[in-house]
Short mmCIF file of C-alpha atoms in Angstrom, two decimals:
data_model
loop_
_atom_site.label_atom_id
_atom_site.label_comp_id
_atom_site.label_asym_id
_atom_site.label_seq_id
_atom_site.Cartn_x
_atom_site.Cartn_y
_atom_site.Cartn_z
CA MET A 25 39.06 56.13 -40.93
CA LYS A 26 36.51 57.99 -38.80
CA ARG A 27 34.32 54.89 -38.58
CA ILE A 28 37.27 52.74 -37.59
CA ALA A 29 38.29 55.23 -34.90
CA THR A 30 34.74 55.33 -33.54
CA LEU A 31 34.53 51.54 -33.47
CA LEU A 32 37.84 51.34 -31.62
CA VAL A 33 36.61 53.83 -29.01
CA LEU A 34 33.41 51.82 -28.54
CA LEU A 35 35.35 48.57 -28.32
CA VAL A 36 37.62 50.00 -25.67
CA ALA A 37 34.62 51.34 -23.78
CA VAL A 38 32.83 47.99 -23.88
CA LEU A 39 35.93 46.18 -22.69
CA GLN A 40 36.13 48.62 -19.80
CA VAL A 41 32.53 47.94 -18.69
CA GLN A 42 33.75 45.28 -16.31
CA ALA A 43 36.51 47.55 -15.01
CA GLU A 44 36.36 51.31 -15.41
CA LEU A 45 34.52 53.93 -17.45
CA SER A 46 35.88 57.41 -18.01
CA LEU A 47 33.80 60.50 -18.68
CA ASP A 48 34.95 60.57 -22.31
CA SER A 49 34.00 56.94 -22.91
CA CYS A 50 30.54 57.60 -21.38
CA ARG A 51 30.15 60.58 -23.67
CA HIS A 52 31.09 58.56 -26.76
CA LEU A 53 28.69 55.78 -25.83
CA ALA A 54 25.86 58.22 -25.13
CA LEU A 55 26.38 60.03 -28.44
CA ARG A 56 26.23 56.71 -30.29
CA HIS A 57 23.17 55.47 -28.42
CA ASN A 58 20.89 58.49 -28.05
CA LYS A 59 17.86 58.16 -30.35
CA ASP A 60 17.09 61.88 -30.44
CA LEU A 61 20.63 62.49 -31.62
CA LEU A 62 20.32 59.80 -34.30
CA ILE A 63 17.07 61.43 -35.45
CA ALA A 64 18.80 64.82 -35.62
CA GLN A 65 21.58 63.29 -37.72
CA GLN A 66 19.02 61.87 -40.14
CA LYS A 67 17.35 65.29 -40.38
CA VAL A 68 20.70 66.77 -41.39
CA LYS A 69 21.01 64.15 -44.14
CA ALA A 70 17.46 64.92 -45.30
CA ALA A 71 18.24 68.66 -45.38
CA LYS A 72 21.38 68.01 -47.45
CA SER A 73 19.32 65.98 -49.92
CA MET A 74 16.71 68.74 -50.16
CA LYS A 75 19.50 71.25 -50.82
CA LYS A 76 20.73 69.11 -53.73
CA ALA A 77 17.15 68.77 -54.97
CA ALA A 78 16.71 72.57 -54.90
CA PHE A 79 19.85 73.02 -57.04
CA THR A 80 18.35 70.82 -59.77
CA GLN A 81 15.73 73.53 -60.40
CA TYR A 82 18.43 75.42 -62.30
CA LEU A 83 18.77 72.49 -64.72
CA PRO A 84 16.46 71.52 -67.60
CA ASN A 85 13.61 69.12 -66.98
CA ILE A 86 13.38 66.30 -69.53
CA SER A 87 10.27 64.13 -69.68
CA ALA A 88 8.78 61.51 -71.95
CA ASN A 89 5.04 61.09 -72.43
CA GLY A 90 2.97 58.57 -74.27
CA ALA A 91 -0.71 57.84 -74.75
CA TYR A 92 -2.96 55.35 -76.54
CA LEU A 93 -6.60 56.02 -77.41
CA TRP A 94 -9.19 53.65 -78.84
CA ASN A 95 -12.14 55.29 -80.65
CA GLU A 96 -15.42 53.59 -81.43
CA LYS A 97 -15.97 55.58 -84.64
CA ASN A 98 -13.76 57.08 -87.33
CA PHE A 99 -13.71 60.76 -88.13
CA SER A 100 -15.28 61.91 -91.42
CA LEU A 101 -14.73 65.31 -92.98
CA LEU A 102 -17.87 64.95 -95.16
CA GLY A 103 -21.37 64.09 -94.09
CA GLU A 104 -22.33 62.68 -97.50
CA ASP A 105 -21.05 62.22 -101.06
CA LYS A 106 -20.27 65.53 -102.76
CA LEU A 107 -20.37 66.83 -106.36
CA LEU A 108 -18.01 69.68 -107.13
CA PRO A 109 -18.54 71.72 -110.31
CA VAL A 110 -15.73 71.80 -112.85
CA GLY A 111 -14.94 75.43 -113.70
CA THR A 112 -12.04 77.57 -114.83
CA LYS A 113 -9.42 79.66 -113.07
CA MET A 114 -9.96 83.19 -114.20
CA ALA A 115 -7.32 85.80 -115.05
CA ASP A 116 -7.63 87.41 -111.63
CA GLY A 117 -7.07 84.05 -109.93
CA SER A 118 -10.68 83.53 -108.89
CA PHE A 119 -12.86 80.53 -109.69
CA GLY A 120 -15.19 81.05 -112.66
CA PHE A 121 -16.51 79.45 -115.83
CA THR A 122 -16.87 79.86 -119.59
CA ALA A 123 -20.09 79.67 -121.57
CA ASP A 124 -19.37 76.15 -122.80
CA GLN A 125 -18.99 74.87 -119.18
CA VAL A 126 -22.62 75.66 -118.20
CA SER A 127 -26.04 74.91 -119.67
CA ASN A 128 -27.55 78.31 -118.93
CA ASN A 129 -28.86 80.47 -121.77
CA TRP A 130 -27.35 83.90 -122.18
CA THR A 131 -28.66 87.34 -123.04
CA MET A 132 -27.11 90.74 -123.60
CA VAL A 133 -27.60 93.38 -120.93
CA ASN A 134 -26.01 96.76 -121.51
CA GLY A 135 -23.76 95.20 -124.10
CA SER A 136 -22.48 92.39 -121.79
CA PRO A 137 -23.47 88.68 -121.81
CA VAL A 138 -25.48 87.68 -118.75
CA PRO A 139 -26.62 84.08 -117.93
CA LEU A 140 -30.30 83.24 -117.58
CA ASP A 141 -31.73 81.02 -114.84
CA ALA A 142 -34.20 78.20 -115.39
CA ASP A 143 -37.06 80.72 -115.54
CA GLY A 144 -35.27 82.81 -118.17
CA ALA A 145 -34.44 85.65 -115.82
CA PRO A 146 -30.93 87.14 -115.90
CA PHE A 147 -28.84 86.81 -112.70
CA ASN A 148 -25.41 87.63 -111.32
CA PRO A 149 -23.45 84.36 -110.96
CA LYS A 150 -21.29 85.84 -108.20
CA THR A 151 -24.22 86.65 -105.92
CA ASN A 152 -26.42 83.70 -106.99
CA PRO A 153 -24.04 80.85 -107.81
CA GLU A 154 -26.77 78.30 -107.05
CA LYS A 155 -28.56 79.23 -110.34
CA ILE A 156 -25.61 78.13 -112.44
CA GLN A 157 -26.35 74.95 -114.39
CA TRP A 158 -23.00 73.15 -114.59
CA LYS A 159 -22.33 70.64 -117.30
CA ASN A 160 -19.53 68.75 -115.51
CA TYR A 161 -19.07 67.75 -111.82
CA ALA A 162 -16.25 66.09 -109.87
CA TYR A 163 -17.62 63.26 -107.71
CA ILE A 164 -16.21 63.06 -104.12
CA PRO A 165 -17.36 59.99 -102.19
CA GLU A 166 -17.82 60.41 -98.43
CA GLU A 167 -15.74 57.35 -97.49
CA GLU A 168 -12.66 58.84 -99.13
CA PHE A 169 -12.64 61.57 -96.47
CA GLU A 170 -12.91 59.23 -93.52
CA VAL A 171 -9.91 59.22 -91.14
CA ASP A 172 -9.06 55.92 -89.46
CA MET A 173 -8.92 57.02 -85.79
CA GLU A 174 -9.77 53.72 -84.15
CA ASN A 175 -6.24 53.33 -82.71
CA VAL A 176 -4.41 56.53 -81.90
CA PHE A 177 -0.85 56.64 -80.56
CA VAL A 178 0.82 59.82 -79.32
CA GLY A 179 4.28 60.24 -77.82
CA SER A 180 6.66 63.06 -76.99
CA ILE A 181 10.01 63.87 -75.42
CA MET A 182 10.07 67.39 -74.00
CA LEU A 183 12.78 69.57 -72.48
CA THR A 184 11.88 72.55 -70.31
CA GLN A 185 14.54 75.03 -69.22
CA PRO A 186 13.70 77.94 -66.88
CA ILE A 187 15.14 81.22 -68.18
CA PHE A 188 13.79 83.78 -65.73
CA MET A 189 11.49 82.94 -62.80
CA GLY A 190 11.62 86.23 -60.94
CA GLY A 191 14.32 84.97 -58.56
CA LYS A 192 12.24 82.08 -57.16
CA ILE A 193 14.82 79.41 -57.89
CA ILE A 194 17.66 81.43 -56.34
CA GLU A 195 15.68 82.00 -53.15
CA MET A 196 14.55 78.37 -53.01
CA ASN A 197 18.19 77.33 -53.05
CA ARG A 198 18.97 79.84 -50.31
CA ILE A 199 16.12 78.48 -48.20
CA ALA A 200 17.40 74.92 -48.70
CA LYS A 201 20.89 76.02 -47.60
CA PHE A 202 19.52 77.78 -44.50
CA THR A 203 17.35 74.77 -43.68
CA GLU A 204 20.44 72.55 -43.78
CA GLN A 205 22.25 74.95 -41.44
CA ILE A 206 19.28 74.92 -39.04
CA ALA A 207 19.33 71.11 -39.00
CA GLU A 208 23.07 71.17 -38.26
CA ALA A 209 22.54 73.74 -35.49
CA LYS A 210 19.84 71.57 -33.94
CA LEU A 211 22.19 68.61 -34.15
CA ASP A 212 24.80 70.64 -32.23
CA GLY A 213 22.15 71.56 -29.68
CA GLN A 214 21.03 67.97 -29.29
CA THR A 215 24.66 66.89 -28.94
CA SER A 216 25.30 69.40 -26.16
CA GLU A 217 22.08 68.31 -24.42
CA VAL A 218 23.15 64.66 -24.53
CA LEU A 219 26.59 65.57 -23.19
CA LEU A 220 25.02 67.60 -20.40
CA GLN A 221 22.75 64.72 -19.40
CA THR A 222 25.67 62.29 -19.54
CA ASP A 223 27.93 64.52 -17.46
CA ALA A 224 25.18 65.09 -14.90
CA ALA A 225 24.51 61.35 -14.62
CA TYR A 226 28.25 60.59 -14.45
CA TRP A 227 28.93 63.06 -11.64
CA ARG A 228 25.78 61.96 -9.81
CA VAL A 229 27.20 58.45 -9.66
CA VAL A 230 30.56 59.84 -8.50
CA SER A 231 28.81 61.88 -5.80
CA LEU A 232 26.80 58.92 -4.51
CA LYS A 233 29.85 56.66 -4.63
CA ASN A 234 31.76 59.07 -2.39
CA LYS A 235 28.75 59.48 -0.14
CA GLU A 236 28.54 55.71 0.11
CA LYS A 237 32.15 55.65 1.31
CA LEU A 238 31.37 58.49 3.71
CA ALA A 239 28.27 56.74 5.03
CA GLN A 240 30.24 53.52 5.48
CA SER A 241 32.94 55.43 7.38
CA TYR A 242 30.26 56.98 9.58
CA VAL A 243 28.78 53.54 10.29
CA ASP A 244 32.26 52.24 11.16
CA LEU A 245 32.78 55.15 13.56
CA LEU A 246 29.48 54.45 15.29
CA LYS A 247 30.19 50.73 15.45
CA LYS A 248 33.50 51.40 17.14
CA MET A 249 31.79 53.86 19.50
CA ASP A 250 29.06 51.31 20.23
CA SER A 251 31.70 48.71 21.05
CA ASP A 252 33.48 51.21 23.30
CA MET A 253 30.19 52.15 24.97
CA GLU A 254 29.47 48.52 25.84
CA LYS A 255 32.83 48.32 27.55
CA THR A 256 32.32 51.58 29.47
CA ILE A 257 28.83 50.47 30.50
CA ALA A 258 30.29 47.19 31.77
CA PHE A 259 32.75 49.17 33.90
CA GLY A 260 29.95 51.43 35.13
CA VAL A 261 31.44 54.55 33.53
CA ALA A 262 28.50 55.13 31.16
CA THR A 263 24.78 54.49 31.43
CA LYS A 264 22.60 52.24 29.33
CA SER A 265 20.82 55.37 28.11
CA ASP A 266 24.08 56.53 26.55
CA GLY A 267 24.50 53.14 24.93
CA LEU A 268 20.99 53.21 23.51
CA SER A 269 21.58 56.67 22.06
CA VAL A 270 24.61 55.35 20.21
CA LYS A 271 22.67 52.33 18.93
CA VAL A 272 19.89 54.61 17.65
CA LYS A 273 22.48 56.70 15.82
CA LEU A 274 24.06 53.52 14.44
CA ASN A 275 20.69 52.29 13.12
CA GLU A 276 20.05 55.67 11.51
CA ALA A 277 23.50 55.59 9.91
CA GLN A 278 22.91 52.08 8.56
CA MET A 279 19.55 53.15 7.11
CA THR A 280 21.25 56.14 5.49
CA LEU A 281 23.89 53.82 4.03
CA VAL A 282 21.19 51.59 2.54
CA LYS A 283 19.44 54.60 0.98
CA VAL A 284 22.71 55.85 -0.49
CA GLN A 285 23.48 52.39 -1.90
CA ASN A 286 20.01 52.16 -3.46
CA GLY A 287 20.40 55.64 -4.94
CA LEU A 288 23.84 54.68 -6.26
CA GLY A 289 22.41 51.57 -7.92
CA LEU A 290 19.60 53.54 -9.58
CA SER A 291 22.02 56.26 -10.71
CA LYS A 292 24.31 53.65 -12.25
CA MET A 293 21.33 52.16 -14.09
CA ALA A 294 20.41 55.64 -15.37
CA LEU A 295 23.98 56.17 -16.60
CA SER A 296 23.97 52.73 -18.24
CA GLN A 297 20.72 53.57 -20.02
CA LEU A 298 22.20 56.82 -21.36
CA CYS A 299 25.28 54.97 -22.59
CA GLY A 300 23.29 52.14 -24.15
CA LEU A 301 24.75 49.54 -21.78
CA PRO A 302 22.84 46.74 -20.03
CA LEU A 303 21.20 48.07 -16.88
CA ASP A 304 22.94 45.42 -14.76
CA SER A 305 26.41 46.33 -16.03
CA VAL A 306 29.11 46.21 -13.37
CA TYR A 307 31.65 49.00 -13.66
CA SER A 308 33.52 51.67 -11.76
CA LEU A 309 34.16 55.27 -12.81
CA ALA A 310 37.56 56.80 -13.37
CA ASP A 311 36.73 59.86 -11.26
CA GLU A 312 35.31 58.13 -8.20
CA ASP A 313 38.19 59.57 -6.20
CA ILE A 314 37.45 63.26 -6.62
CA ASP A 315 40.51 65.25 -7.65
CA PRO A 316 42.18 67.48 -5.08
CA LEU A 317 40.92 71.03 -4.85
CA VAL A 318 42.07 73.25 -7.68
CA GLU A 319 41.92 76.98 -7.13
CA LYS A 320 39.87 78.66 -9.83
CA VAL A 321 39.85 82.19 -11.20
CA ASP A 322 36.61 83.93 -12.07
CA PRO A 323 36.10 83.40 -15.82
CA VAL A 324 36.42 86.38 -18.13
CA LEU A 325 33.94 85.80 -20.94
CA ASP A 326 33.40 87.38 -24.32
CA VAL A 327 29.63 87.41 -23.87
CA GLU A 328 28.77 88.66 -27.36
CA GLY A 329 31.05 86.07 -28.95
CA ALA A 330 29.56 83.39 -26.71
CA ILE A 331 26.04 84.42 -27.72
CA ASP A 332 26.91 84.08 -31.41
CA ASN A 333 28.38 80.66 -30.63
CA ARG A 334 25.05 79.30 -29.37
CA TYR A 335 23.21 76.99 -31.74
CA GLU A 336 19.89 78.73 -31.00
CA ILE A 337 21.27 82.02 -32.34
CA SER A 338 22.59 80.30 -35.45
CA ALA A 339 19.21 78.67 -36.06
CA LEU A 340 17.30 81.92 -35.49
CA LYS A 341 19.62 83.84 -37.82
CA ASN A 342 18.90 81.26 -40.48
CA LYS A 343 15.19 81.63 -39.72
CA VAL A 344 15.47 85.37 -40.39
CA ASP A 345 17.30 84.60 -43.66
CA ILE A 346 14.56 82.16 -44.66
CA ALA A 347 11.92 84.81 -43.91
CA GLU A 348 13.83 87.26 -46.14
CA SER A 349 13.97 84.69 -48.95
CA ASN A 350 10.23 84.09 -48.57
CA ARG A 351 9.69 87.84 -48.88
CA LYS A 352 11.70 87.89 -52.12
CA ILE A 353 9.73 84.92 -53.43
CA MET A 354 6.53 86.86 -52.77
CA ILE A 355 8.00 89.78 -54.75
CA SER A 356 8.91 87.43 -57.61
CA ARG A 357 5.22 86.60 -58.03
CA PHE A 358 4.75 90.12 -59.44
CA LEU A 359 7.44 89.55 -62.09
CA PRO A 360 7.15 87.75 -65.44
CA ASN A 361 8.34 84.17 -65.88
CA ALA A 362 10.02 82.84 -68.99
CA GLY A 363 11.06 79.38 -70.02
CA LEU A 364 12.44 77.53 -73.03
CA THR A 365 10.72 74.41 -74.34
CA ALA A 366 12.00 71.95 -76.90
CA GLY A 367 11.00 68.46 -77.83
CA TYR A 368 9.95 65.87 -80.37
CA ILE A 369 6.31 64.79 -80.90
CA VAL A 370 5.30 61.61 -82.72
CA SER A 371 1.83 60.32 -83.53
CA ASN A 372 -0.05 57.61 -85.38
CA PRO A 373 -2.12 58.43 -87.48
CA SER A 374 0.24 60.97 -88.96
CA MET A 375 -1.13 64.32 -90.17
CA PHE A 376 1.97 65.65 -91.89
CA ASN A 377 1.33 64.23 -95.39
CA GLY A 378 -2.37 63.71 -95.44
CA VAL A 379 -3.78 61.30 -92.88
CA GLN A 380 -1.74 58.12 -92.88
CA ASN A 381 -1.69 55.16 -90.47
CA GLU A 382 2.00 55.38 -89.72
CA PHE A 383 4.27 56.92 -87.09
CA ASP A 384 5.69 60.31 -87.90
CA GLY A 385 6.79 63.29 -85.84
CA MET A 386 8.40 66.68 -85.70
CA TRP A 387 10.73 68.81 -83.57
CA GLN A 388 9.45 71.77 -81.58
CA VAL A 389 11.29 74.71 -80.02
CA GLY A 390 9.57 77.59 -78.25
CA VAL A 391 9.67 80.20 -75.53
CA ALA A 392 6.85 80.63 -73.04
CA VAL A 393 6.33 83.84 -71.09
CA ASN A 394 3.82 84.46 -68.31
CA ILE A 395 3.13 88.02 -67.17
CA PRO A 396 0.85 88.47 -64.12
CA LEU A 397 -1.61 91.30 -64.70
CA PHE A 398 -4.33 91.32 -62.06
CA HIS A 399 -4.87 89.21 -58.96
CA PHE A 400 -7.31 91.22 -56.77
CA GLY A 401 -4.50 92.11 -54.34
CA GLU A 402 -3.83 88.49 -53.28
CA ARG A 403 -0.11 88.71 -54.03
CA PHE A 404 0.18 92.07 -52.32
CA HIS A 405 -1.34 90.67 -49.13
CA THR A 406 0.92 87.60 -49.16
CA LEU A 407 3.90 89.92 -49.57
CA GLN A 408 2.77 91.89 -46.51
CA ALA A 409 2.41 88.62 -44.56
CA ALA A 410 5.96 87.62 -45.55
CA LYS A 411 7.28 90.96 -44.28
CA VAL A 412 5.48 90.41 -40.96
CA GLU A 413 6.96 86.90 -40.66
CA LYS A 414 10.44 88.33 -41.12
CA LYS A 415 9.79 90.94 -38.43
CA ILE A 416 8.61 88.19 -36.05
CA ALA A 417 11.78 86.20 -36.72
CA GLU A 418 13.90 89.29 -35.97
CA TYR A 419 12.06 89.83 -32.66
CA GLU A 420 12.61 86.18 -31.73
CA LEU A 421 16.32 86.57 -32.45
CA GLU A 422 16.54 89.69 -30.25
CA GLU A 423 14.68 87.96 -27.42
CA ALA A 424 16.90 84.89 -27.66
CA ARG A 425 20.01 87.07 -27.43
CA GLU A 426 18.71 88.69 -24.25
CA LYS A 427 17.81 85.35 -22.65
CA ILE A 428 21.11 83.72 -23.62
CA LYS A 429 23.03 86.69 -22.23
CA LEU A 430 21.17 86.22 -18.94
CA ASP A 431 21.83 82.46 -19.08
CA ILE A 432 25.58 83.03 -19.56
CA SER A 433 25.68 85.55 -16.72
CA GLN A 434 23.89 83.16 -14.39
CA ALA A 435 26.20 80.29 -15.32
CA SER A 436 29.21 82.54 -14.74
CA PHE A 437 27.94 83.61 -11.32
CA LYS A 438 27.19 80.01 -10.37
CA ILE A 439 30.66 78.75 -11.28
CA THR A 440 32.22 81.59 -9.25
CA GLU A 441 29.94 80.75 -6.36
CA ALA A 442 30.75 77.03 -6.70
CA ASP A 443 34.49 77.71 -6.62
CA ARG A 444 34.15 79.77 -3.45
CA LYS A 445 31.89 77.16 -1.91
CA VAL A 446 34.54 74.48 -2.49
CA VAL A 447 37.08 76.56 -0.58
CA LEU A 448 34.67 77.05 2.32
CA THR A 449 33.60 73.41 2.52
CA LYS A 450 37.22 72.33 2.43
CA THR A 451 37.90 74.54 5.44
CA ASN A 452 34.79 73.27 7.23
CA LYS A 453 35.81 69.70 6.50
CA GLU A 454 39.28 70.22 7.94
CA GLN A 455 37.84 71.86 11.06
CA ALA A 456 35.27 69.08 11.49
CA GLU A 457 37.98 66.43 11.17
CA GLU A 458 40.10 68.22 13.78
CA ASN A 459 37.09 68.57 16.08
CA LEU A 460 36.28 64.87 15.67
CA ARG A 461 39.85 63.93 16.47
CA PHE A 462 39.81 65.94 19.72
CA ALA A 463 36.37 64.61 20.65
CA THR A 464 37.47 61.01 20.01
CA VAL A 465 40.59 61.44 22.13
CA GLY A 466 38.54 63.06 24.86
CA PHE A 467 35.93 60.32 24.80
CA GLU A 468 38.57 57.60 24.95
CA SER A 469 40.16 59.48 27.88
CA GLY A 470 36.78 59.73 29.64
CA VAL A 471 36.68 63.53 29.70
CA VAL A 472 34.13 63.97 26.87
CA GLU A 473 30.51 62.88 27.02
CA PRO A 474 29.22 60.43 24.37
CA THR A 475 26.77 63.05 23.14
CA VAL A 476 29.63 65.45 22.44
CA LEU A 477 31.41 62.79 20.38
CA MET A 478 28.22 62.01 18.46
CA GLN A 479 27.75 65.70 17.77
CA ALA A 480 31.31 65.87 16.46
CA GLN A 481 30.69 62.82 14.29
CA THR A 482 27.47 64.35 12.91
CA ALA A 483 29.28 67.60 12.17
CA TRP A 484 32.06 65.63 10.48
CA LEU A 485 29.51 63.75 8.36
CA LYS A 486 27.75 66.96 7.35
CA ALA A 487 31.01 68.76 6.51
CA ASN A 488 32.26 65.87 4.34
CA SER A 489 28.90 65.53 2.62
CA GLU A 490 28.81 69.25 1.84
CA ASP A 491 32.38 69.04 0.54
CA ILE A 492 31.40 66.24 -1.83
CA ASP A 493 28.35 68.21 -3.01
CA ALA A 494 30.46 71.33 -3.53
CA ARG A 495 33.07 69.50 -5.61
CA ILE A 496 30.44 67.81 -7.76
CA ASP A 497 28.54 71.08 -8.14
CA GLN A 498 31.80 72.73 -9.21
CA ARG A 499 32.21 70.27 -12.06
CA LEU A 500 28.57 70.51 -13.09
CA CYS A 501 28.74 74.29 -13.09
CA GLU A 502 31.69 74.03 -15.48
CA VAL A 503 29.55 71.90 -17.78
CA TYR A 504 26.62 74.33 -17.51
CA LEU A 505 28.92 77.23 -18.38
CA LEU A 506 30.31 75.38 -21.40
CA LYS A 507 26.77 74.74 -22.58
CA ALA A 508 25.77 78.34 -21.94
CA ILE A 509 28.62 79.66 -24.10
CA GLY A 510 28.05 77.03 -26.78
CA ASN A 511 31.31 75.11 -26.27
CA LEU A 512 29.92 71.81 -24.96
CA LYS A 513 30.76 69.73 -28.03
#
């Protein structure tokens, strides 16, 4: 529904391009067209995605791995064929032999039989087993202990679940949330900046349009006076010098009109560019006839509430929160980490029932713990740096509050001054119009010099121009105040 409403607003605005544009339609068009604003919107989307990504750190990580290895040679557990003597398991469980299993001769020493070596000397078979002359051997060929490792396949599916990470994951999620809020605050700031630029361009066009009408009226006055001067010169009432003075004024007025028209054309092109319209668009503005004077009351502002409403303060508060989370992350580096692992491992060759060229595997479950012991003070220093960064962010927040408070006060003073200026210029305009009326009547009656009438016309032009500037400045000051208190949205 929101998209449909936006499209309808744009459609109406486009249809009005040939007729009339209101301030609201210009704002809507500018918000849709501004590239910086579109970039800020994309940054908000990116921050939201990063926030979702940070949340996944709470969840288990499941991965599958596989590998293949080709080996030039097989593995062999024996370097050559082996002969193993055939003995007897003794009563104590050790390996031994009986007299009929060896070829050694025996003798009695201290009443106990002792085997003799090849030289006829008695020996202890436990300390000199190499002198035993076995009758029977088990033959073990080398090739039987070769392992076919030419083609090796390994695969696994593993699950890793963090159990305790010292608070890192919690703070990472907090940082992602604060980053999203900063992106949204910057979007609000960019929106208010676009609206300010649009309003300024809109009212600039309105101002120049009214000044164009004023300049045209001034030219018409001088043309009429020039025509009257030609008649009075013909009757000998005025001199040619008076006529030339009027013509000079008329030429100056026409040049001023041309400059105003050129400025109006450029200002309309600037407004069209902001709104994303063709630069040669032909349109009028809904507020070209400036509203009648409205008496204003000095605004009573909740300055502290207005300061908290500014997007800069919101962003800096989040920056302080991020610095605090970074500090906690630095603390978590001193704490142990624990995680659960589980998975299934498969391999070929299989080692579970001898060495066989077939796929076989097993399940694994375990807990891994890492306890930091010594780090030469590196983690302590990074913790100190994180504390300093937080302190810097707090100072920046305090400074921003002071500057924004000054900005709001200045905007408040300016709007009060603008309101008073409108009242004064209105009075000056009325007096200038009355003076011009008397001067015109006097000139037509022949009792007022042409120079006096031209002075009255100049004063009238100046008073009307100042009135237009005051009214436009009044509206712009309202916009500046709304931006200062964070309500230009």
